[in-house]
Short mmCIF file of C-alpha atoms in Angstrom, two decimals:
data_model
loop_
_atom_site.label_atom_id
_atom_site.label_comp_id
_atom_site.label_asym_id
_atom_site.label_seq_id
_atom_site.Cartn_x
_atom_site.Cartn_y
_atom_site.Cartn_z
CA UNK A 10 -70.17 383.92 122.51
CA UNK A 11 -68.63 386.24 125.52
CA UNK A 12 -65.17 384.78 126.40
CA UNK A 13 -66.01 385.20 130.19
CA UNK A 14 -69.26 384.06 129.72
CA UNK A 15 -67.74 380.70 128.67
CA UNK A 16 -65.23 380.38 131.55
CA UNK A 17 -67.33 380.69 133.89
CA UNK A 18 -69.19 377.54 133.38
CA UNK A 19 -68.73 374.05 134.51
CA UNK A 20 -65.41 372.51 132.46
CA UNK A 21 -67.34 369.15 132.69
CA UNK A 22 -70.27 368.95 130.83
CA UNK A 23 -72.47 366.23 132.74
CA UNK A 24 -74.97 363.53 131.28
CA UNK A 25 -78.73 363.56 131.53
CA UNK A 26 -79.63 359.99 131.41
CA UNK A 27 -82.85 360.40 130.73
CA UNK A 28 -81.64 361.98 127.13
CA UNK A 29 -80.23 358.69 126.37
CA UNK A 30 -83.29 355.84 126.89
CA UNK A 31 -84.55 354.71 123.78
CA UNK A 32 -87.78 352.83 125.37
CA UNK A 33 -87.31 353.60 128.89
CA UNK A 34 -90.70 351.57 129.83
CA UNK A 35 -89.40 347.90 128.31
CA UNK A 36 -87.69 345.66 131.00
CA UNK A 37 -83.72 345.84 130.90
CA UNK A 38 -83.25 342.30 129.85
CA UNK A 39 -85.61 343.21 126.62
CA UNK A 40 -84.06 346.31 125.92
CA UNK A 41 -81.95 346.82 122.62
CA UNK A 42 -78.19 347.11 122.85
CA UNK A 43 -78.04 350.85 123.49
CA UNK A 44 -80.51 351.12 126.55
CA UNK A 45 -78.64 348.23 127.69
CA UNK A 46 -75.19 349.62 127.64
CA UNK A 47 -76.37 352.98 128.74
CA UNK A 48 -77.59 351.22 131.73
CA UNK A 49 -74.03 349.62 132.24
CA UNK A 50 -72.38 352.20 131.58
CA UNK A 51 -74.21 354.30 134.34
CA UNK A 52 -73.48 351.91 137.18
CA UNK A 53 -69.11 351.73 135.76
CA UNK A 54 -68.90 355.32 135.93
CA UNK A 55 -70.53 355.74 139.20
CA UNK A 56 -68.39 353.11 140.85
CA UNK A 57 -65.45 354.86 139.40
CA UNK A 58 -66.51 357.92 140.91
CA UNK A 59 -66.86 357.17 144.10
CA UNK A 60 -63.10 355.24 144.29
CA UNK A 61 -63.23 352.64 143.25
CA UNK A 62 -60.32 350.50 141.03
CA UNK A 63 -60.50 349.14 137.26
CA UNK A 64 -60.96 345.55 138.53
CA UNK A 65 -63.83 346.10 141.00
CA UNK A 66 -65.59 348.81 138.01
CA UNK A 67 -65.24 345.69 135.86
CA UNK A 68 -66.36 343.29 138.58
CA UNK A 69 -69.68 345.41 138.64
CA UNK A 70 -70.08 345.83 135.10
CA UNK A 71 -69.38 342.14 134.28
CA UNK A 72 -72.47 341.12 136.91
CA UNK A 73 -74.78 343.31 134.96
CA UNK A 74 -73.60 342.71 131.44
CA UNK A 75 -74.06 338.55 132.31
CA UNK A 76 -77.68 339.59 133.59
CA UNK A 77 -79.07 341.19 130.39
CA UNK A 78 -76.69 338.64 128.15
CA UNK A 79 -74.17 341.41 126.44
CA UNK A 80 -70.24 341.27 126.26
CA UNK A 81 -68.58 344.15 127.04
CA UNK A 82 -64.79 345.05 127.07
CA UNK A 83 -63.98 348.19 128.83
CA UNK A 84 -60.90 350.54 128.61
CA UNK A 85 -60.70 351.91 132.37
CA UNK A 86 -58.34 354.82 133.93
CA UNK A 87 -58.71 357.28 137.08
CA UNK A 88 -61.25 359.32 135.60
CA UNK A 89 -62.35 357.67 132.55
CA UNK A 90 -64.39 354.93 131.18
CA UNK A 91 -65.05 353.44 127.16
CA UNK A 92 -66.75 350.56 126.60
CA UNK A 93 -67.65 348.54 123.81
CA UNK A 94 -70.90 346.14 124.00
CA UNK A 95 -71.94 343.69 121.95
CA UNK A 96 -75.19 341.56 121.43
CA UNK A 97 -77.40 339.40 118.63
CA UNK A 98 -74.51 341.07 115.84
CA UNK A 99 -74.71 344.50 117.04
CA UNK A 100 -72.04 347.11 118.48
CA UNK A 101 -72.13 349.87 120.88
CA UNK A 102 -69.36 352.08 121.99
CA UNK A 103 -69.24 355.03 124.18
CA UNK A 104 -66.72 357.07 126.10
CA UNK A 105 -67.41 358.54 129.19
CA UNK A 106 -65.24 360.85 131.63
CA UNK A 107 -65.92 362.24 135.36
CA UNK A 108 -64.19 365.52 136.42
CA UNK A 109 -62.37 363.91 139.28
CA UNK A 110 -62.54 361.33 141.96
CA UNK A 111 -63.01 360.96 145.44
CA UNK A 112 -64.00 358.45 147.86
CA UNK A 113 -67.72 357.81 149.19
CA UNK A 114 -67.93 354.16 150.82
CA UNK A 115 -71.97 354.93 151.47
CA UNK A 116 -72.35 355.36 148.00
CA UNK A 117 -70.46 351.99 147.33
CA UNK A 118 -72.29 350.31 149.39
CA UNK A 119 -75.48 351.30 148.13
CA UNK A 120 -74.28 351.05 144.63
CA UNK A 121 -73.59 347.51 145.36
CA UNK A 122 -76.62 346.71 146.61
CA UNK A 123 -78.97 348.41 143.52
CA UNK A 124 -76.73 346.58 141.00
CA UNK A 125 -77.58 343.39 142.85
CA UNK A 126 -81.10 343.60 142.52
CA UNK A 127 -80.94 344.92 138.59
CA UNK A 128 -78.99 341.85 137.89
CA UNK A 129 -81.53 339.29 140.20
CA UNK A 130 -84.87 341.10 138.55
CA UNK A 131 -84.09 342.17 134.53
CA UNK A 132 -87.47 340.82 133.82
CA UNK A 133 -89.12 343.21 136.54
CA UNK A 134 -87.58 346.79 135.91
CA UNK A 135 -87.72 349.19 133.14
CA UNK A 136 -85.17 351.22 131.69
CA UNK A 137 -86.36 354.33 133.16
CA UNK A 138 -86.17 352.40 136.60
CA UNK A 139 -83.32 351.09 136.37
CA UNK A 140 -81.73 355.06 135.50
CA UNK A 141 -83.79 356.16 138.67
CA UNK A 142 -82.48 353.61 140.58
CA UNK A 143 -78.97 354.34 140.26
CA UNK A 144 -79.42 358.59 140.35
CA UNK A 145 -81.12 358.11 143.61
CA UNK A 146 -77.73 356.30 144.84
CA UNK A 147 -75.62 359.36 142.91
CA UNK A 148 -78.57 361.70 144.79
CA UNK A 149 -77.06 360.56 148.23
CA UNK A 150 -75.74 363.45 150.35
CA UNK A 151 -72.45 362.86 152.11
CA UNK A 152 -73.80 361.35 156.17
CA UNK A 153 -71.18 364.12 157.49
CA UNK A 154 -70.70 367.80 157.47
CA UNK A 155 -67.26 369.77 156.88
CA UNK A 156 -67.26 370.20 160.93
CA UNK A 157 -67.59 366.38 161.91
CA UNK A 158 -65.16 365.29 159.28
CA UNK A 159 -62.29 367.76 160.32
CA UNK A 160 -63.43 366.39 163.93
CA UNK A 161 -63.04 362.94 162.16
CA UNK A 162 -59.53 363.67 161.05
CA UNK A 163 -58.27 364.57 163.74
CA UNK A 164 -59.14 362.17 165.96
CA UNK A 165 -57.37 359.83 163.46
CA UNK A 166 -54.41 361.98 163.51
CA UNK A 167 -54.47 361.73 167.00
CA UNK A 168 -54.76 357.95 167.19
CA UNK A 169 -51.76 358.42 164.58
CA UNK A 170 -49.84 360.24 166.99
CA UNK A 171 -49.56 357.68 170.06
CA UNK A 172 -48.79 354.75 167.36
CA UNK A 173 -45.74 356.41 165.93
CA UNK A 174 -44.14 357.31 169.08
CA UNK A 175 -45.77 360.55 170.25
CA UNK A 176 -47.01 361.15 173.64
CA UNK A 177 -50.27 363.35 174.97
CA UNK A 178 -49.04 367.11 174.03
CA UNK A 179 -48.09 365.88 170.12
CA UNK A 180 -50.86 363.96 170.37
CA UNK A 181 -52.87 367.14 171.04
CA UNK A 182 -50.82 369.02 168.49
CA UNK A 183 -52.19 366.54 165.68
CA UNK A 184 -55.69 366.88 166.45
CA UNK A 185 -55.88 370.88 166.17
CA UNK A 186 -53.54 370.72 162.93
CA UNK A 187 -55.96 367.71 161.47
CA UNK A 188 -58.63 368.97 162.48
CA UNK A 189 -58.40 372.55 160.71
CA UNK A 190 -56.41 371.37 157.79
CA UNK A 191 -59.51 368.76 157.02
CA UNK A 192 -62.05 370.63 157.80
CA UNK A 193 -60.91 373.55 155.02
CA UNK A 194 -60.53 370.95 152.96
CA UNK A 195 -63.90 369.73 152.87
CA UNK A 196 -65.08 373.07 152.20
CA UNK A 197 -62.65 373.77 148.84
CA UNK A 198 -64.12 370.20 148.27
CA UNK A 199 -67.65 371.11 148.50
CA UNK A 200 -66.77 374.13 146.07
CA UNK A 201 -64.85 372.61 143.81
CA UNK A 202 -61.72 373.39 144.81
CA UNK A 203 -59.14 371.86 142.18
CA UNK A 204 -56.90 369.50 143.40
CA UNK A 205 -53.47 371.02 144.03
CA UNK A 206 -54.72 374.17 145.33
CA UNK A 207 -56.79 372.28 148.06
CA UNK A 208 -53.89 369.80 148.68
CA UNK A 209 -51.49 373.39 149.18
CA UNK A 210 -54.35 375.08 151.11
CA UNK A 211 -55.28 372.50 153.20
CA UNK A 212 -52.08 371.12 154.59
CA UNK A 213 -50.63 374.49 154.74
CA UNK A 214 -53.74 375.63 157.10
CA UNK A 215 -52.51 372.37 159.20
CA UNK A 216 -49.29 373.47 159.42
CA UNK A 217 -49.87 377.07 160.16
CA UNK A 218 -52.39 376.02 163.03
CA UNK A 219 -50.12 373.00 164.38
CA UNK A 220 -46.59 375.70 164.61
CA UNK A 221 -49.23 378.19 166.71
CA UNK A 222 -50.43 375.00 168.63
CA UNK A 223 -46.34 374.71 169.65
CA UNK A 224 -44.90 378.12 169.79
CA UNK A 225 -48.05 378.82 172.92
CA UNK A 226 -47.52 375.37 174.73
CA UNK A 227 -43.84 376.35 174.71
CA UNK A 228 -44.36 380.33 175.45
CA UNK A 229 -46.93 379.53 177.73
CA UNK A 230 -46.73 376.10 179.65
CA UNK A 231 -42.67 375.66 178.90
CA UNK A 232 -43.02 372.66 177.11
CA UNK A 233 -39.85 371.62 175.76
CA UNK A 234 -38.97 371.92 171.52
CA UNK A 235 -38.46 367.67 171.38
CA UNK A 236 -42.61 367.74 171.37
CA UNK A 237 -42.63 369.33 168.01
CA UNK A 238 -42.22 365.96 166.25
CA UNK A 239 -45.91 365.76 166.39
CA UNK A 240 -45.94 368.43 163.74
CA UNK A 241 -45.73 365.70 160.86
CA UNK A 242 -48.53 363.58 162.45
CA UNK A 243 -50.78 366.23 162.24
CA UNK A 244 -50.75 365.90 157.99
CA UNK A 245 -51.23 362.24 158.12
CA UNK A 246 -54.95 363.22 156.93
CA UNK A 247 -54.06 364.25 153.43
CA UNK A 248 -52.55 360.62 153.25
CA UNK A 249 -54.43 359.23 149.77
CA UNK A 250 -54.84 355.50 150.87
CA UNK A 251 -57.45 354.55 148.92
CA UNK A 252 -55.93 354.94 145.23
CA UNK A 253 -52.84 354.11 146.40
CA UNK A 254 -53.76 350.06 147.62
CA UNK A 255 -56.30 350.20 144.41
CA UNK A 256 -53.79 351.37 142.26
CA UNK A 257 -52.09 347.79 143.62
CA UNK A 258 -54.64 346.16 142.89
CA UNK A 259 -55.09 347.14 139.60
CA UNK A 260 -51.31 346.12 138.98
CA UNK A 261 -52.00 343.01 140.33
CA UNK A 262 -55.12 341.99 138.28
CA UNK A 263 -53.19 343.33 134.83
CA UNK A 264 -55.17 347.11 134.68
CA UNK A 265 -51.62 348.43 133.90
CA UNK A 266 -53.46 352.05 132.84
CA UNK A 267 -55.78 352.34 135.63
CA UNK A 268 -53.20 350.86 138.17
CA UNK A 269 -49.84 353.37 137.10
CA UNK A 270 -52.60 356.74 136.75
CA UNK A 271 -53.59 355.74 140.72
CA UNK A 272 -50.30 355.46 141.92
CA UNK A 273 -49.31 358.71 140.16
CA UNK A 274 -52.39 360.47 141.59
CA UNK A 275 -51.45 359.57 145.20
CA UNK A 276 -47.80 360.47 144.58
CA UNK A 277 -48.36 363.43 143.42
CA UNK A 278 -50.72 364.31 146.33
CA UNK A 279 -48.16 362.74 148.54
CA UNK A 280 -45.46 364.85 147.30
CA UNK A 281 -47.09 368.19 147.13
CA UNK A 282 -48.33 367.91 150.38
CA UNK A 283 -45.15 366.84 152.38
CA UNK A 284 -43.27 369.34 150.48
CA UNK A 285 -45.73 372.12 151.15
CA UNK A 286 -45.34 371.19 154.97
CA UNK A 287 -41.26 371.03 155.07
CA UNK A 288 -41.32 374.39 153.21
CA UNK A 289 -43.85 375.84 155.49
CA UNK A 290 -41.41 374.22 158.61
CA UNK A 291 -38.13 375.92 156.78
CA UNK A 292 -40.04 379.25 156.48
CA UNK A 293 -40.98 379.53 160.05
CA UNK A 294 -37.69 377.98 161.50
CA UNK A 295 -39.53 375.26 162.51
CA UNK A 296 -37.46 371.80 163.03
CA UNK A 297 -39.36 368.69 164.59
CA UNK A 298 -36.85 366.58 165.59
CA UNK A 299 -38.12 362.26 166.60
CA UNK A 300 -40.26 361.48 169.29
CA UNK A 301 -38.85 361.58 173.23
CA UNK A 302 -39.57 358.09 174.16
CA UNK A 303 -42.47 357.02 176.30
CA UNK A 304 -42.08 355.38 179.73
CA UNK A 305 -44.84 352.77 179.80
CA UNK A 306 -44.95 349.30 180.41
CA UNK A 307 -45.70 346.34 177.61
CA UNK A 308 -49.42 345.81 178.58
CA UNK A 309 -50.50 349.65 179.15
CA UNK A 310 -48.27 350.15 175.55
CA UNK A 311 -50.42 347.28 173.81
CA UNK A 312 -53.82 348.48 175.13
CA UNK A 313 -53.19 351.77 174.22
CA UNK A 314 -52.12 351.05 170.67
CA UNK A 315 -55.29 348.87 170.34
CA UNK A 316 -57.42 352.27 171.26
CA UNK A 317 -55.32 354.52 169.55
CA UNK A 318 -55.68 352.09 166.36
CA UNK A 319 -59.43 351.68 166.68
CA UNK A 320 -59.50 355.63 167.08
CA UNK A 321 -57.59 356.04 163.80
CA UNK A 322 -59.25 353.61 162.04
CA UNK A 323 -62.78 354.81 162.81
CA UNK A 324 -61.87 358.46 161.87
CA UNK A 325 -60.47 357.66 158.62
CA UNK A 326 -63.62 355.49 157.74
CA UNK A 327 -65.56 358.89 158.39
CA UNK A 328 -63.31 360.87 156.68
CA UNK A 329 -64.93 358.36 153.28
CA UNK A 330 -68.34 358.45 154.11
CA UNK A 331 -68.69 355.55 156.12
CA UNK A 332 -71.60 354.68 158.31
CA UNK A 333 -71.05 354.51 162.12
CA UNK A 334 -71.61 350.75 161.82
CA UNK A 335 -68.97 350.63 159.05
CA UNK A 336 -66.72 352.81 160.57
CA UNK A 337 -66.91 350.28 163.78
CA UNK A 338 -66.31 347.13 161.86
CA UNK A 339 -63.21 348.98 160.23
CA UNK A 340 -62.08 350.26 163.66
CA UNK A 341 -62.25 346.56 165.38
CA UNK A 342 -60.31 345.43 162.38
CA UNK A 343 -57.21 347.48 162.01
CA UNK A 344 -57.14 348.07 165.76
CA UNK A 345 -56.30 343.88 165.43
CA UNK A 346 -54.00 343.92 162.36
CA UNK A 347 -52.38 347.13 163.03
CA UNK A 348 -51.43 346.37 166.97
CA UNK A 349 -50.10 342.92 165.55
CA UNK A 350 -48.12 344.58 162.90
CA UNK A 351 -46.39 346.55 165.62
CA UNK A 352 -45.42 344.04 168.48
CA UNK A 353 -43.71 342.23 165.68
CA UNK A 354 -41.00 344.67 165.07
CA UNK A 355 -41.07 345.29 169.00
CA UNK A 356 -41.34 341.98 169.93
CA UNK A 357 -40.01 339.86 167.36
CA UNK A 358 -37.66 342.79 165.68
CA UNK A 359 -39.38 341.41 162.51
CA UNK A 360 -38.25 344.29 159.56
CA UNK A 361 -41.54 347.34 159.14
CA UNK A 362 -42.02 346.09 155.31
CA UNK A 363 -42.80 342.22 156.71
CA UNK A 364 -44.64 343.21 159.25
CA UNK A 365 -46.46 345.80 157.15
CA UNK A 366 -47.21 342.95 155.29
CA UNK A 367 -48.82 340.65 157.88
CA UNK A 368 -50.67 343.43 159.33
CA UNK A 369 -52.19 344.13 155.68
CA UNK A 370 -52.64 340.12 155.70
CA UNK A 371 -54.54 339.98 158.70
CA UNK A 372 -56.98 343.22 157.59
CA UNK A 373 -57.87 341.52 154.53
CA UNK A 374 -58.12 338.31 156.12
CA UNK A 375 -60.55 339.33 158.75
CA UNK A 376 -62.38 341.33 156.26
CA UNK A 377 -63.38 338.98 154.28
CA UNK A 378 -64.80 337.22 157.06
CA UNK A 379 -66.55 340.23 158.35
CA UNK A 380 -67.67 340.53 154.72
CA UNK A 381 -69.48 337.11 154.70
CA UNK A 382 -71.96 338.29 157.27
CA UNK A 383 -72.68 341.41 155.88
CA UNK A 384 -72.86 343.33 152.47
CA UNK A 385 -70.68 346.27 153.28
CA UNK A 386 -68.21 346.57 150.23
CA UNK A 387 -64.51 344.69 151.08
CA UNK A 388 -62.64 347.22 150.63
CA UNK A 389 -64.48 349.60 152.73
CA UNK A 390 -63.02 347.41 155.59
CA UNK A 391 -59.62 346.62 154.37
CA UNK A 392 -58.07 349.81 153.45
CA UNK A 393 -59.08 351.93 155.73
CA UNK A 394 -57.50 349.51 158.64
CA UNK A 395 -54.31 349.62 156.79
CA UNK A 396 -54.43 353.14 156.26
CA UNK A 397 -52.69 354.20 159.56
CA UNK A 398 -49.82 351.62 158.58
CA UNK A 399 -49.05 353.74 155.19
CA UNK A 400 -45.42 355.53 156.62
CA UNK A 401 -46.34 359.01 155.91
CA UNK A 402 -43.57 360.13 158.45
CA UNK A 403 -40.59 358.49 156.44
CA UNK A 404 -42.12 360.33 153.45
CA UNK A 405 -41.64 363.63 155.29
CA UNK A 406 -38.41 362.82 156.42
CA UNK A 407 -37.51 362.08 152.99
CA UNK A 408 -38.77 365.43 151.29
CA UNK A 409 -37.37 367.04 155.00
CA UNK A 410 -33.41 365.57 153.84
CA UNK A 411 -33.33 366.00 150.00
CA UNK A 412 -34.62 369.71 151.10
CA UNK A 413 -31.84 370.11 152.94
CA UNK A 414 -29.07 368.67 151.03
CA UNK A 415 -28.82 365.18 152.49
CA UNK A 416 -29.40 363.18 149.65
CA UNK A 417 -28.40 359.91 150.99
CA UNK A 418 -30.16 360.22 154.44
CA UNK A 419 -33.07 361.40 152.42
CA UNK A 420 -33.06 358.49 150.16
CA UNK A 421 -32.69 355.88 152.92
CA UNK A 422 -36.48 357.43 153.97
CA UNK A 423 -37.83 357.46 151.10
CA UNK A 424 -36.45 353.32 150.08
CA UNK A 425 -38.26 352.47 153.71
CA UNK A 426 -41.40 353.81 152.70
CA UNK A 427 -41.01 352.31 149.57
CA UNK A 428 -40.97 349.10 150.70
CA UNK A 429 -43.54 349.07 153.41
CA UNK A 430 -45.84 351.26 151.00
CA UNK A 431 -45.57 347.93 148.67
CA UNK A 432 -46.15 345.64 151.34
CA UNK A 433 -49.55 346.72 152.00
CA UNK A 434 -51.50 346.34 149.32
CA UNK A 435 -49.18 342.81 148.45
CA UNK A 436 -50.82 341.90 151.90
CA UNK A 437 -54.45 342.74 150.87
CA UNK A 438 -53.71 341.34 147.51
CA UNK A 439 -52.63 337.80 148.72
CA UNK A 440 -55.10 337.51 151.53
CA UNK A 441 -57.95 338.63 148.53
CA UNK A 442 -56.29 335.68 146.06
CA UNK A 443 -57.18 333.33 149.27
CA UNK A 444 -60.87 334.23 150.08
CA UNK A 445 -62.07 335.75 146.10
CA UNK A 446 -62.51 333.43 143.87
CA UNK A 447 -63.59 336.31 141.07
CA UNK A 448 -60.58 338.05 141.83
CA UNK A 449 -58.05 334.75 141.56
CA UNK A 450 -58.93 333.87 138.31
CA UNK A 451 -58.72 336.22 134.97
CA UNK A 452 -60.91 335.94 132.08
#
């Protein structure tokens, strides 16, 4: 075989399906063991692709397995999957991998849905349907192109900007960094860009784009230097929230693998990309300073942070594939529970990790209401409303001071982001041990 013949394939070699039905016209519930777990198997490693954690993939496996009366205990980490099924003294085991993840909460919500109706009608669909079924969910193209979901970044970023501290011209500032550094992402994306290199590539872009953004307003218009704090905001899209609040989950529902590999996934994003943008600041001679506070008065301040929320909200929801309906429902919530989570440390000086908490609280609380009605996924309404309350500016600050020497300022960051990153998903967690009775109980 030629060498560079070889490399140039696909690393990931994918599954046909189709290869793997035994008697693809019998019903699911009277299929043998192996159709069965194929079938299974199929829906777990599709929910895993698309984002989500160990205990919803087992949630969704568990519904089916009870549906065509097999036991299955599964072995579940970012990218992988093995099973073993069991039924009337036989066993089946299989291992299955993806190449990576990402997050597509259209596909979620349509995977929900088709699993649904496999598990209400065994009797009625045949193997071969039920594979069909679920491709034609995989089949789904993304509802947004690269240019609407860098437009969708950096709106968020911009929302971003007014709730930290930043005023119009930062503001501005985030948007045009967002908005380029996204949008080349979702190109390397689309080509299979690895996930480092897009991580570098991307945020550096940002940066690049947000420093020209300053060094004109400031050649041109005489803005002053202080505005450059907005230059951190503007990387706020690379912010992994989704693996990060299901990594604790996981955690907190005993997926000790699948929880720890999340949480090292999103901290290694997290750290490659704020240290790509300090380096890229240091290399320019570029030092954004904090925010020049804003004159305005409590009720303009607290309708402004309710739009600037709903803003950020709503972009980030299109930045994983939501549909404008979800992305609304998202918006309204987090524009409530992010709002509140502020006025308590202005108003009631209550510490950021508490009131990180209660914010996270209320999102999951009025979530699973929202939920109730509908039959959007929960967690396509949760995190994204608590994704603008992740402190990606202390984690730049922190990279920004051990960079430069200052271990112990740098440190003092990094313990506040720490604490409010473990708030969040301890507020999601508690308010889903409240309203889920699947996810209270184990076993």
């Amino acid at each position: 075989m030629n060498i560079d013949s070889y490399m140039s394939e696909e690393h990931h070699m994918n599954i046909n399906w189709k290869e793997h039905q035994k008697d693809p016209s019998v019903c699911i519930r009277d299929a043998s063991l192996t159709d069965k777990a194929w079938i299974v198997s199929h829906a777990g490693i599709m929910e895993l692709a698309i984002g989500a954690g160990a205990w919803r993939v087992l949630d969704m496996m568990d519904i089916l397995c009870r549906a065509l009366d097999v036991k299955c205990s599964a072995d579940i980490g970012l990218c992988s999957l093995s099973c073993t099924f069991r039924a009337n003294g036989e066993i089946f085991t299989q291992q299955l991998t993806i190449p990576t993840t990402g997050i597509n909460t259209d596909k979620m919500h349509h995977l929900t849905v088709c699993v649904r109706k496999l598990a209400e009608h065994p009797e009625s669909i045949s193997v071969a349907e039920a594979h069909e079924m679920l491709d034609a969910v995989r089949r789904r193209k993304g509802l947004y192109t690269p240019l609407q979901v860098g437009l969708a970044s950096g709106v968020a970023c911009f929302g971003f900007t007014f709730l930290l501290g930043g005023g119009l011209i930062e503001m501005i500032g985030a948007f045009i960094g967002a908005f380029f550094g996204n949008f080349s992402r979702r190109l390397m994306i689309d080509h299979k860009m690895s996930l480092i290199a897009n991580v570098i590539l991307s945020v550096g872009f940002d940066c690049l784009m947000t420093i020209l953004y300053y060094r004109f307003v400031e050649g041109v218009f005489g803005v002053s230097p202080q505005n450059e704090a907005g230059y951190i905001c503007a990387m706020l899209f690379i912010i992994p929230g989704f693996p990060l609040i299901n990594g604790g989950f996981d955690l907190a529902k005993s997926h000790m693998r699948s929880g720890i590999e999340r949480l090292i996934y999103a901290l290694m994003i997290i750290t490659v990309a704020t240290f790509t943008g300090w380096l890229i600041a240091y290399a320019l001679s570029f030092q954004p300073g904090d925010f020049a506070p804003l004159d305005l008065s409590l009720a303009v301040k607290v309708l402004l942070r309710l739009f600037c929320s709903f803003l950020g909200v709503y972009g980030f929801s299109m930045m994983y594939n939501s549909t404008p309906k979800m992305c609304f429902t998202a918006g309204l919530i987090g524009m409530v529970a992010n709002t509140l989570r502020l006025e308590l440390v202005d108003l009631a000086h209550m510490p950021a990790p508490a009131a990180a908490l209660t914010g996270a609280f209320t999102a999951g609380m009025l979530a699973a209401i929202v939920c109730r009605k509908t039959d959007f996924p929960r967690i396509s309404m949760s995190i994204p409303a608590i994704v603008i309350m992740v402190p990606g500016m202390y984690m730049y600050k922190a990279i920004y001071f051990f960079g430069i020497g200052e271990n112990t300022t740098g440190l003092g960051w990094l313990s506040g982001a720490a604490l409010i990153v473990l708030s969040l998903p301890t507020g999601l967690i508690l308010a889903r041990i409240l309203t889920d009775h699947r996810f209270r109980v184990c076993g």
